[in-house]
Coordinates of C-alpha atoms in Angstrom, one line a residue:
Chain A
M22 CA 75.0 334.7 234.6
M23 CA 76.2 331.3 235.4
K24 CA 79.8 332.3 235.5
E25 CA 80.3 332.8 239.2
Q26 CA 78.6 329.5 239.9
F27 CA 80.5 327.1 237.9
E28 CA 83.9 328.8 238.0
P29 CA 84.8 327.3 241.4
A30 CA 83.7 323.9 240.1
G31 CA 87.3 323.4 239.2
K32 CA 88.3 323.1 242.8
P33 CA 86.9 319.8 244.1
D34 CA 86.1 321.1 247.6
S35 CA 84.1 324.1 246.4
G36 CA 82.7 322.2 243.5
K37 CA 80.3 320.4 245.6
T38 CA 78.5 323.5 246.8
S39 CA 77.9 324.7 243.2
F40 CA 76.3 321.4 242.5
V41 CA 74.0 321.7 245.5
K42 CA 72.9 325.2 244.6
N43 CA 71.9 324.3 241.1
G44 CA 72.0 321.0 239.4
F45 CA 71.8 322.7 236.0
D46 CA 75.3 324.1 236.3
A47 CA 77.1 320.7 236.1
D48 CA 75.7 320.2 232.7
F49 CA 77.1 323.6 231.6
A50 CA 80.5 323.1 233.2
L51 CA 81.3 320.2 231.0
T52 CA 80.7 321.9 227.7
N53 CA 80.8 325.6 228.2
G54 CA 83.2 327.4 230.5
T55 CA 85.2 330.5 230.9
G56 CA 87.6 332.0 233.3
E57 CA 90.5 330.5 235.1
N58 CA 89.3 326.9 234.9
L59 CA 88.8 326.9 231.2
W60 CA 92.1 328.7 230.6
L61 CA 94.0 326.1 232.6
D62 CA 92.2 323.3 230.8
Q63 CA 92.8 324.8 227.3
G64 CA 96.4 325.6 228.1
F65 CA 97.0 322.1 229.3
T66 CA 95.4 320.6 226.2
W67 CA 97.6 322.8 224.0
L68 CA 100.7 321.9 226.0
V69 CA 100.1 318.2 225.7
H70 CA 99.4 318.4 222.0
G71 CA 102.5 320.6 221.5
F72 CA 104.8 318.1 223.3
A73 CA 103.3 315.1 221.5
Y74 CA 103.8 316.8 218.1
G75 CA 107.3 317.7 219.2
T76 CA 108.1 314.0 219.8
A77 CA 106.8 313.1 216.4
F78 CA 108.7 316.0 214.8
V79 CA 112.0 314.6 216.0
L80 CA 111.8 311.8 213.4
F81 CA 111.3 314.2 210.5
W82 CA 113.9 316.6 211.9
L83 CA 116.4 313.8 212.1
S84 CA 115.8 312.5 208.6
W85 CA 115.9 316.0 207.2
V86 CA 119.1 316.9 208.9
I87 CA 120.9 313.8 207.9
F88 CA 119.7 314.1 204.3
Q89 CA 120.7 317.7 204.2
Q90 CA 124.2 317.0 205.6
A91 CA 124.7 314.2 203.1
Q92 CA 124.0 316.5 200.1
P93 CA 127.7 317.3 199.3
A94 CA 128.5 313.6 198.9
I95 CA 125.2 312.8 197.2
A96 CA 125.9 315.6 194.7
H97 CA 129.5 314.4 194.2
F98 CA 129.1 310.6 194.0
G99 CA 125.4 310.1 193.2
L100 CA 124.1 306.5 193.4
G101 CA 127.5 305.1 192.4
F102 CA 128.5 305.6 196.0
L103 CA 126.4 302.4 196.8
W104 CA 128.6 300.1 194.8
G105 CA 131.9 302.0 194.9
S106 CA 134.4 299.8 196.7
T107 CA 137.3 302.1 197.5
W108 CA 137.4 304.2 200.6
N109 CA 140.4 306.5 200.6
I110 CA 140.4 309.5 202.8
G111 CA 143.7 310.9 201.4
E112 CA 142.4 310.9 197.8
L113 CA 138.8 311.7 198.9
T114 CA 137.4 308.7 197.0
F115 CA 134.6 307.2 198.9
G116 CA 132.4 304.1 198.2
A117 CA 130.0 302.4 200.5
L118 CA 130.2 298.8 199.3
P119 CA 132.7 297.4 201.8
F120 CA 130.6 298.8 204.7
I121 CA 127.3 297.7 203.3
Y122 CA 128.7 294.2 202.7
G123 CA 130.1 294.1 206.3
T124 CA 126.9 295.3 207.8
L125 CA 124.7 292.9 205.9
V126 CA 127.0 289.8 206.3
S127 CA 127.6 290.3 210.0
S128 CA 123.9 290.8 210.7
A129 CA 122.9 287.8 208.6
L130 CA 125.4 285.7 210.5
A131 CA 124.1 286.9 213.8
L132 CA 120.5 286.1 212.8
F133 CA 121.6 282.6 211.6
I134 CA 122.9 281.9 215.1
A135 CA 120.5 283.9 217.2
V136 CA 117.1 282.7 215.8
P137 CA 117.5 279.0 216.6
V138 CA 119.0 279.8 220.0
G139 CA 116.4 282.5 220.8
V140 CA 113.5 280.2 219.8
A141 CA 115.0 277.4 221.9
V142 CA 115.1 279.7 224.9
A143 CA 111.6 280.8 224.2
L144 CA 110.4 277.2 224.1
I145 CA 112.2 276.1 227.2
T146 CA 110.9 279.1 229.1
S147 CA 107.3 278.8 227.9
E148 CA 106.8 275.0 227.8
D149 CA 106.7 272.9 231.0
F150 CA 110.1 271.3 230.6
L151 CA 111.1 272.9 233.9
P152 CA 109.2 273.9 237.0
P153 CA 108.1 277.6 236.9
W154 CA 110.5 278.7 239.6
V155 CA 113.4 277.7 237.2
R156 CA 111.8 279.0 234.0
S157 CA 111.3 282.7 234.9
P158 CA 114.9 283.2 236.3
I159 CA 116.2 281.7 233.0
A160 CA 114.1 284.2 231.0
F161 CA 115.3 287.0 233.3
V162 CA 119.0 286.2 233.0
V163 CA 118.8 285.9 229.2
E164 CA 117.1 289.2 229.0
L165 CA 119.7 290.7 231.3
I166 CA 122.3 290.5 228.5
A167 CA 120.4 293.3 226.8
A168 CA 121.0 295.5 229.8
I169 CA 124.8 295.2 229.6
P170 CA 126.3 298.2 227.7
S171 CA 127.6 297.1 224.3
V172 CA 131.0 298.7 224.9
I173 CA 131.5 296.2 227.8
I174 CA 130.5 293.3 225.6
G175 CA 133.0 294.7 223.0
M176 CA 135.8 294.8 225.6
W177 CA 135.0 291.2 226.6
G178 CA 135.1 290.4 222.9
I179 CA 138.6 291.8 222.6
F180 CA 140.1 290.2 225.7
V181 CA 138.2 286.9 226.1
L182 CA 136.2 286.0 223.0
I183 CA 138.8 286.7 220.3
P184 CA 141.6 284.6 221.9
F185 CA 139.0 281.9 222.6
L186 CA 137.8 281.8 219.0
L187 CA 141.2 282.1 217.3
P188 CA 141.9 278.3 217.2
M189 CA 138.4 277.7 215.7
Q190 CA 139.1 280.3 213.0
Q191 CA 142.5 278.7 212.3
W192 CA 140.8 275.3 212.0
L193 CA 138.2 276.7 209.6
Y194 CA 141.0 278.2 207.5
D195 CA 143.1 275.0 207.5
R196 CA 140.2 272.7 206.5
F197 CA 138.1 275.0 204.3
S198 CA 140.4 277.5 202.8
W199 CA 139.1 276.5 199.3
V200 CA 135.7 278.0 200.3
P201 CA 135.8 281.8 199.5
L202 CA 134.2 282.5 202.9
F203 CA 137.2 281.0 204.7
S204 CA 139.9 281.9 202.2
T205 CA 142.2 284.1 204.3
P206 CA 144.4 283.4 207.3
P207 CA 142.7 284.6 210.5
S208 CA 144.4 287.2 212.7
G209 CA 141.9 287.5 215.5
P210 CA 139.4 290.2 214.9
S211 CA 137.1 289.4 211.9
L212 CA 133.7 289.5 210.4
L213 CA 133.0 286.1 211.9
V214 CA 133.7 287.3 215.4
A215 CA 131.6 290.4 214.8
G216 CA 128.7 288.1 213.8
I217 CA 129.1 286.0 216.9
V218 CA 129.2 289.0 219.2
L219 CA 126.1 290.4 217.5
S220 CA 124.3 287.1 217.9
I221 CA 125.0 287.2 221.6
M222 CA 123.5 290.7 221.7
I223 CA 120.3 289.9 219.8
V224 CA 119.4 286.6 221.4
P225 CA 117.5 288.4 224.2
T226 CA 115.3 290.2 221.6
V227 CA 114.4 287.0 219.8
A228 CA 113.9 285.0 223.0
A229 CA 111.7 287.6 224.8
I230 CA 109.3 288.4 221.9
S231 CA 109.0 284.7 220.8
R232 CA 108.3 283.7 224.4
E233 CA 105.4 286.3 224.6
V234 CA 104.1 285.0 221.2
L235 CA 104.2 281.4 222.3
L236 CA 102.5 282.2 225.7
V237 CA 99.5 283.7 224.0
I238 CA 98.8 280.8 221.7
P239 CA 95.4 279.4 222.8
K240 CA 95.7 276.3 225.1
E241 CA 93.1 274.5 223.0
L242 CA 95.5 274.2 220.0
R243 CA 98.0 272.4 222.1
S244 CA 95.5 270.2 223.9
A245 CA 93.9 269.2 220.6
S246 CA 97.3 268.2 219.1
M247 CA 98.3 266.3 222.2
S248 CA 95.0 264.5 222.4
L249 CA 95.4 263.3 218.8
G250 CA 98.6 261.5 219.9
A251 CA 101.2 264.0 218.9
T252 CA 104.3 264.1 221.1
R253 CA 105.5 267.4 222.6
W254 CA 107.9 268.2 219.8
E255 CA 105.5 267.2 217.1
T256 CA 103.0 269.6 218.7
I257 CA 105.7 272.3 218.8
F258 CA 106.7 271.9 215.2
R259 CA 103.3 271.3 213.6
V260 CA 101.1 273.5 215.8
L261 CA 102.8 276.0 218.0
L262 CA 105.5 277.3 215.8
P263 CA 103.3 277.5 212.7
S264 CA 100.7 279.5 214.5
G265 CA 103.3 281.8 216.0
T266 CA 105.2 282.2 212.7
S267 CA 104.4 285.9 212.0
G268 CA 105.2 286.8 215.6
I269 CA 108.6 285.0 215.6
L270 CA 109.4 286.5 212.2
G271 CA 108.6 289.9 213.6
A272 CA 110.9 289.2 216.6
S273 CA 113.7 288.2 214.2
T274 CA 113.1 291.2 212.1
L275 CA 113.3 293.5 215.1
A276 CA 116.5 291.7 216.1
L277 CA 117.9 292.2 212.6
G278 CA 117.2 296.0 213.0
R279 CA 119.2 295.9 216.3
A280 CA 122.0 294.0 214.7
L281 CA 122.3 296.3 211.7
G282 CA 122.6 299.4 213.9
E283 CA 124.8 297.9 216.7
T284 CA 128.0 299.9 216.9
M285 CA 130.4 299.6 219.8
A286 CA 130.7 295.9 220.2
V287 CA 131.2 295.4 216.5
T288 CA 133.7 298.2 216.1
M289 CA 135.8 296.6 218.8
V290 CA 136.0 293.1 217.3
I291 CA 135.8 293.6 213.6
G292 CA 139.2 295.1 212.9
N293 CA 138.0 298.1 210.9
S294 CA 139.5 297.6 207.6
P295 CA 137.9 299.4 204.6
Q296 CA 139.0 296.7 202.2
L297 CA 136.3 294.7 200.5
N298 CA 137.0 290.9 201.0
P299 CA 134.4 288.1 200.9
S300 CA 136.2 286.1 203.5
L301 CA 134.6 285.9 207.0
L302 CA 138.0 285.4 208.6
E303 CA 139.3 288.7 207.2
L304 CA 139.1 292.1 209.0
G305 CA 136.0 293.9 208.0
S306 CA 134.0 297.0 208.7
T307 CA 130.3 297.9 209.0
I308 CA 128.6 301.2 208.5
P309 CA 128.2 301.9 212.3
S310 CA 131.8 300.9 212.9
V311 CA 133.2 303.3 210.3
L312 CA 131.0 306.1 211.7
A313 CA 132.3 305.4 215.2
T314 CA 135.9 305.3 214.2
Q315 CA 136.1 308.2 211.7
F316 CA 133.5 310.8 212.7
A317 CA 135.4 312.5 215.4
E318 CA 138.4 313.0 213.2
A319 CA 136.7 313.9 209.9
L320 CA 137.7 317.4 208.8
D321 CA 137.1 317.5 205.1
K322 CA 133.6 318.5 204.0
L323 CA 133.4 315.7 201.5
H324 CA 134.6 313.1 204.1
I325 CA 131.9 314.3 206.5
G326 CA 129.4 314.3 203.7
A327 CA 130.3 310.7 202.8
L328 CA 129.9 309.6 206.4
M329 CA 126.5 311.3 206.5
Y330 CA 125.6 309.5 203.2
L331 CA 126.5 306.3 205.0
S332 CA 124.3 307.2 207.9
L333 CA 121.5 308.0 205.5
I334 CA 121.8 304.5 204.0
L335 CA 121.9 302.8 207.4
F336 CA 119.0 305.0 208.6
A337 CA 116.9 304.0 205.5
I338 CA 117.7 300.3 205.9
T339 CA 116.9 300.1 209.6
F340 CA 113.8 302.3 209.1
L341 CA 112.4 299.8 206.6
V342 CA 113.4 296.8 208.7
N343 CA 111.8 298.3 211.8
I344 CA 108.5 299.2 210.0
A345 CA 108.4 295.6 208.6
A346 CA 108.9 294.2 212.2
V347 CA 106.1 296.4 213.7
L348 CA 103.7 295.4 210.9
M349 CA 104.5 291.7 211.3
V350 CA 104.0 291.7 215.1
R351 CA 100.7 293.6 214.4
V352 CA 99.6 290.9 211.9
F353 CA 100.2 288.3 214.6
G354 CA 98.1 290.4 217.1
H355 CA 95.2 290.4 214.6
Q356 CA 95.5 286.7 214.0
Q357 CA 95.0 286.0 217.7
I358 CA 91.7 288.0 217.7
Chain B
M29 CA 74.0 247.7 247.1
I30 CA 75.1 248.8 243.7
D31 CA 76.3 246.2 241.5
R32 CA 79.6 247.4 240.1
A33 CA 80.1 246.0 236.7
S34 CA 83.8 245.5 236.2
P35 CA 85.1 247.1 233.1
P36 CA 85.5 244.7 230.2
I37 CA 88.9 243.3 230.1
P38 CA 90.5 244.1 226.7
E39 CA 92.0 241.4 224.6
D40 CA 95.7 241.0 225.2
S41 CA 96.7 242.2 221.7
S42 CA 94.7 245.5 221.9
L43 CA 96.1 246.2 225.4
E44 CA 99.6 245.8 224.1
E45 CA 98.8 248.2 221.3
L46 CA 97.6 250.8 223.7
Q47 CA 100.5 250.4 226.0
S48 CA 103.2 250.1 223.4
S49 CA 105.7 252.9 223.5
L50 CA 106.4 255.3 220.7
P51 CA 108.1 254.1 217.6
I52 CA 111.8 254.4 218.0
G53 CA 112.1 257.2 215.4
R54 CA 109.7 259.4 217.3
T55 CA 111.3 258.7 220.6
I56 CA 114.7 259.7 219.3
F57 CA 113.2 262.8 217.8
T58 CA 111.7 263.8 221.1
I59 CA 114.9 263.2 223.1
G60 CA 117.1 264.7 220.5
M61 CA 115.1 267.9 220.3
T62 CA 114.9 268.2 224.0
V63 CA 118.6 267.9 224.4
L64 CA 119.2 270.4 221.6
A65 CA 116.8 272.9 223.1
F66 CA 118.5 272.6 226.5
A67 CA 122.0 272.9 224.9
F68 CA 120.9 276.1 223.0
T69 CA 119.5 277.6 226.2
G70 CA 122.8 276.8 228.0
L71 CA 124.6 278.5 225.1
A72 CA 122.4 281.6 225.5
L73 CA 123.1 281.8 229.3
L74 CA 126.9 281.2 228.9
P75 CA 127.9 284.7 227.5
L76 CA 126.3 286.6 230.4
L77 CA 128.0 284.5 233.0
A78 CA 131.3 284.7 231.1
I79 CA 131.0 288.5 230.8
L80 CA 130.1 289.0 234.5
F81 CA 132.9 286.7 235.5
A82 CA 135.5 288.5 233.4
I83 CA 134.4 291.9 234.6
L84 CA 134.5 290.9 238.3
R85 CA 137.8 289.0 238.0
Q86 CA 139.7 291.7 236.1
G87 CA 137.9 294.8 237.6
L88 CA 137.4 294.1 241.3
P89 CA 141.1 294.0 242.4
N90 CA 141.6 297.6 241.4
L91 CA 138.3 298.9 242.7
N92 CA 139.0 301.1 245.7
W93 CA 138.4 304.6 247.0
E94 CA 141.4 306.0 245.0
T95 CA 140.1 304.8 241.6
L96 CA 136.6 306.1 242.3
T97 CA 137.8 309.6 243.3
S98 CA 140.9 310.5 241.3
L99 CA 141.6 311.5 237.7
P100 CA 143.2 309.2 235.1
A101 CA 147.0 309.3 235.6
P102 CA 149.2 310.0 232.6
V103 CA 150.5 306.8 231.0
G104 CA 153.8 305.6 232.4
M105 CA 153.6 307.6 235.7
E106 CA 154.3 305.5 238.7
G107 CA 152.9 306.2 242.2
V108 CA 150.3 308.7 241.0
A109 CA 146.6 308.2 241.9
N110 CA 144.8 306.7 239.0
G111 CA 141.1 306.7 238.6
F112 CA 138.0 307.8 236.6
A113 CA 136.0 310.1 238.8
N114 CA 135.8 312.7 236.0
A115 CA 134.1 310.1 233.7
T116 CA 131.6 309.1 236.4
L117 CA 130.8 312.8 236.9
G118 CA 130.5 313.4 233.1
T119 CA 128.1 310.4 232.7
L120 CA 125.9 311.8 235.5
I121 CA 125.9 315.3 234.0
M122 CA 125.0 314.1 230.5
V123 CA 122.3 311.7 231.7
G124 CA 121.0 314.5 233.8
I125 CA 120.8 316.8 230.8
A126 CA 119.1 314.1 228.8
S127 CA 116.6 313.5 231.6
L128 CA 115.7 317.2 231.8
I129 CA 114.9 317.2 228.1
S130 CA 113.3 313.8 227.6
I131 CA 111.2 313.4 230.7
P132 CA 108.8 316.4 230.1
F133 CA 108.5 315.5 226.4
G134 CA 108.1 311.7 227.0
L135 CA 105.6 312.2 229.9
M136 CA 103.5 314.6 227.8
T137 CA 103.6 312.4 224.8
G138 CA 102.5 309.4 226.9
I139 CA 99.7 311.5 228.4
F140 CA 98.6 312.5 224.9
L141 CA 98.7 308.9 223.6
S142 CA 96.7 307.5 226.6
E143 CA 94.4 310.4 227.7
F144 CA 93.8 312.5 224.6
S145 CA 92.2 310.9 221.6
R146 CA 93.4 307.4 222.4
D147 CA 92.1 305.8 219.2
S148 CA 92.3 308.8 216.8
K149 CA 94.4 308.7 213.7
V150 CA 96.7 311.4 215.0
A151 CA 97.4 309.3 218.1
S152 CA 98.1 306.2 216.2
A153 CA 100.4 308.1 213.9
I154 CA 102.3 309.5 216.8
R155 CA 102.5 306.1 218.5
F156 CA 103.8 304.6 215.3
I157 CA 106.5 307.3 214.9
T158 CA 107.5 306.9 218.5
T159 CA 107.8 303.1 218.1
V160 CA 110.0 303.7 215.0
L161 CA 112.1 306.1 217.0
T162 CA 113.0 303.4 219.5
G163 CA 114.5 301.4 216.6
I164 CA 116.8 304.1 215.3
P165 CA 120.4 303.0 215.8
S166 CA 122.1 305.0 218.5
V167 CA 125.0 305.9 216.2
I168 CA 122.5 307.6 213.9
V169 CA 121.2 309.6 216.8
G170 CA 124.9 310.6 217.5
V171 CA 125.3 311.7 213.9
F172 CA 122.1 313.8 214.2
A173 CA 123.3 315.4 217.4
Y174 CA 126.7 316.1 215.8
A175 CA 125.0 317.9 212.9
V176 CA 122.6 319.8 215.0
V177 CA 124.7 320.8 218.0
V178 CA 128.4 320.2 217.3
L179 CA 128.4 321.7 213.8
T180 CA 126.3 324.7 214.8
T181 CA 128.1 325.5 218.1
G182 CA 131.4 324.6 216.7
G183 CA 132.7 322.2 219.3
F184 CA 132.2 318.9 221.1
S185 CA 130.2 319.4 224.3
A186 CA 128.3 317.9 227.2
L187 CA 125.2 319.6 225.7
A188 CA 125.6 317.7 222.5
G189 CA 126.0 314.4 224.3
G190 CA 123.0 315.1 226.6
F191 CA 120.9 316.0 223.5
A192 CA 121.8 312.8 221.8
L193 CA 121.0 310.7 224.9
S194 CA 117.7 312.6 225.4
I195 CA 116.6 311.4 221.9
L196 CA 117.4 307.8 222.8
M197 CA 115.4 308.2 226.1
L198 CA 112.4 310.0 224.7
P199 CA 110.6 307.1 223.0
V200 CA 111.2 304.8 226.0
V201 CA 109.8 307.3 228.4
A202 CA 106.8 308.0 226.2
L203 CA 105.8 304.5 225.5
T204 CA 106.2 303.2 229.0
T205 CA 104.2 306.2 230.3
E206 CA 101.4 305.4 227.9
E207 CA 101.4 301.7 229.1
A208 CA 101.4 302.8 232.7
L209 CA 98.5 305.3 232.2
K210 CA 96.4 302.7 230.3
L211 CA 96.4 300.5 233.3
V212 CA 94.5 303.1 235.4
P213 CA 90.8 302.0 235.3
I214 CA 88.5 304.2 233.3
S215 CA 86.1 304.4 236.3
Q216 CA 88.6 306.5 238.2
R217 CA 88.6 309.1 235.4
L218 CA 84.9 309.1 235.3
A219 CA 84.7 309.4 239.1
S220 CA 87.1 312.3 239.0
A221 CA 85.1 314.1 236.2
A222 CA 81.9 313.4 238.1
L223 CA 83.3 315.2 241.1
G224 CA 83.7 318.3 238.9
S225 CA 87.4 318.3 238.2
N226 CA 88.6 319.3 234.7
R227 CA 90.9 317.5 232.4
F228 CA 94.1 318.9 233.9
Q229 CA 93.1 317.9 237.4
T230 CA 91.9 314.5 236.4
T231 CA 95.1 313.8 234.5
F232 CA 97.6 315.0 237.1
K233 CA 95.8 314.4 240.4
I234 CA 94.2 311.1 239.6
V235 CA 95.6 309.3 236.5
V236 CA 99.3 310.3 236.7
A237 CA 99.3 310.0 240.5
T238 CA 98.0 306.4 240.3
A239 CA 100.4 305.4 237.5
L240 CA 103.4 307.1 239.1
P241 CA 105.3 303.8 240.0
G242 CA 104.9 302.6 236.4
I243 CA 106.1 305.8 235.0
T244 CA 109.1 305.8 237.4
T245 CA 110.0 302.3 236.1
G246 CA 109.9 303.6 232.5
I247 CA 112.1 306.6 233.4
L248 CA 114.6 304.4 235.3
L249 CA 114.8 302.0 232.3
A250 CA 115.5 304.9 230.0
V251 CA 118.1 306.3 232.3
A252 CA 119.8 302.8 232.5
R253 CA 119.9 302.6 228.7
A254 CA 121.3 306.1 228.4
A255 CA 124.0 305.6 231.0
G256 CA 125.5 302.7 229.0
E257 CA 125.4 304.3 225.6
T258 CA 128.7 305.0 223.9
A259 CA 128.1 305.4 220.2
P260 CA 126.2 308.7 220.5
L261 CA 128.8 310.1 222.8
I262 CA 132.2 309.5 221.0
F263 CA 131.7 312.2 218.5
T264 CA 129.4 314.5 220.4
A265 CA 130.8 314.8 223.9
L266 CA 134.2 313.4 222.9
F267 CA 136.4 312.7 225.9
S268 CA 138.9 314.4 228.2
D269 CA 141.3 313.4 230.9
N270 CA 140.3 316.2 233.2
W271 CA 137.3 317.2 235.2
P272 CA 134.3 318.4 233.2
T273 CA 134.9 322.2 232.9
G274 CA 131.6 323.3 231.5
L275 CA 128.5 322.3 229.6
S276 CA 130.0 323.5 226.3
D277 CA 133.3 321.7 226.6
P278 CA 134.3 318.1 225.7
T279 CA 133.2 315.9 228.6
P280 CA 134.4 312.4 229.6
S281 CA 132.0 309.6 230.3
L282 CA 132.4 306.1 231.7
S283 CA 131.4 304.4 228.5
V284 CA 133.8 306.3 226.2
L285 CA 136.5 305.8 228.8
I286 CA 136.0 302.1 228.6
Y287 CA 136.1 302.2 224.8
N288 CA 139.3 304.3 224.6
Y289 CA 141.1 302.4 227.4
A290 CA 140.1 298.9 226.1
N291 CA 141.7 299.8 222.8
S292 CA 144.8 301.2 224.4
P293 CA 148.1 299.3 224.1
F294 CA 148.9 300.1 227.8
S295 CA 147.9 297.4 230.3
E296 CA 147.3 299.8 233.1
Q297 CA 144.7 301.6 231.0
N298 CA 143.1 298.2 230.1
E299 CA 142.9 297.5 233.8
L300 CA 141.2 300.8 234.4
A301 CA 138.7 300.0 231.7
W302 CA 137.7 296.8 233.5
T303 CA 137.3 298.6 236.8
A304 CA 135.2 301.3 235.1
S305 CA 133.0 298.4 233.7
V306 CA 132.4 297.1 237.2
V307 CA 131.2 300.6 238.2
L308 CA 129.1 301.1 235.0
V309 CA 127.5 297.6 235.2
S310 CA 126.7 297.9 238.9
L311 CA 125.2 301.3 238.2
I312 CA 122.9 299.9 235.5
L313 CA 122.0 296.7 237.3
L314 CA 121.2 298.8 240.4
I315 CA 118.8 300.9 238.3
S316 CA 117.3 297.8 236.7
V317 CA 116.7 296.1 240.1
L318 CA 115.4 299.3 241.5
S319 CA 112.8 299.6 238.7
R320 CA 111.9 295.9 239.2
L321 CA 111.2 296.6 242.9
V322 CA 109.1 299.6 242.0
T323 CA 107.1 297.4 239.6
R324 CA 106.7 294.7 242.2
R325 CA 105.3 297.3 244.6
I326 CA 102.6 298.1 242.1
I327 CA 101.6 294.5 241.6
K328 CA 101.4 294.0 245.4
S329 CA 99.2 297.0 245.9

């Protein structure tokens, strides 16, 4: 009996009249409705739910497809793939160790450089060393590096950075060739250059998140430390950085995730040699770089399978690293409350 | 008259103690750390300036109407128009396909996260999965698109490239939409509901309409990210030296062109790669600045 009265309530203009006629209707319209209005509302709700579940489904779909495609190689090589050190397409023998080594070492090198630099940028742009009108442009320019496509950074690496770094690599070889890390003569592209290029690309991540972390630390902590006679840097090292530790660790972990998966810039400066060599001055290869260089030409089922197996390994590593990063940043959020 | 008692004059020794400067060790530490921090910041700024300088120096001289509008000339041909118009068109096509797929999904997911069951377990699970999705390396997304589209349709195509890019854009659009919607005050939703509108009307006519600038910013950022991606395209869309012929054929893109031509032994191809970088970087910076302007308008209003 109420149907005709609350049905037009959906249209705002006619809705008013139904309210005037009977105040009771409004109560009903919220909980119990039929007709066009309800149909639209229900349909919309279902649609939104459908799309949202679709987005979540992508992650499962992706993991399943890659796992499925890697099956030929998993069945053929098993877990031994992880520490196999030969990668020979002609003989169809595949081992992942050189690529896992290259990925981990180049990313570790990048973190080693990028974390101190990123935290320094975060400090300069969050403390009052400089007037505000200089600070925010610095933060903006540093973050702008993240907007430059990695393929362009890679090209800059080939034509500018490699020639620039060659004398330094030569110097390292001349002086320290007795250290296994510098035991081979440099030829230009190398694991070391890849690590340096990666560090350039992840500094913005470390700097931006650490800056946010430092900015939300309560002012009282700093004032208390200063009033006890600590200098600025004593305050930074004993109060600010310790209370932001989990946030900065989260930032570094997130940056590590980016470094592990970075493809183009690394591919262009690392030399792409599938030989396992501990030296940083030697040509190397990472999982993303071997995917980028070999996928388009892979024809054999086992070769494609081995590349898929490599993707699965990379996916698993970055997945874990990213989850760790999200959790760490979340822990920091809870500490603040 | 108030008799102002002058403050007690401290003994000379205690005054000296109060005024004495920091011990030399602590002073050196302060100065040393400040210098180090500034040096590191300079080091962080240097690459961007060096990259922009290199691109402009090597790329600008060849940037003219001819390079923007003609096809890549075969290597070694003299006097033939040389350019990368096909790659620019291919990038636009694939980013377009990616936007068509990712914007509806991202927008709806953002609406779900912000408007429907904001604090429920399902919503936090989907938010977590979307966050994880942002961290997946782009090359893995390329591998996925290769398996799903290239292997099933049997060829490299613009569709495969667009599909890969859409998966990279999706979480960015979804999370920025959620953030933008959350900024709309609850009172506006209540007011809308009180006037008798249903969920659909409240969401689209009130909440999304208010948050539109923020959502636009998110979409622009996602587009900028997709336009510069290379790794998901090299083995999904591949490359070609001709105009894009159809959605199911190999399609050139600016980023893959830069990759191929930067690795080329021919200097004229290297030069073309630099010029293409000028176009790609200006495209991306333009989109970024545009999104900043849109954001600034929200803050002002």
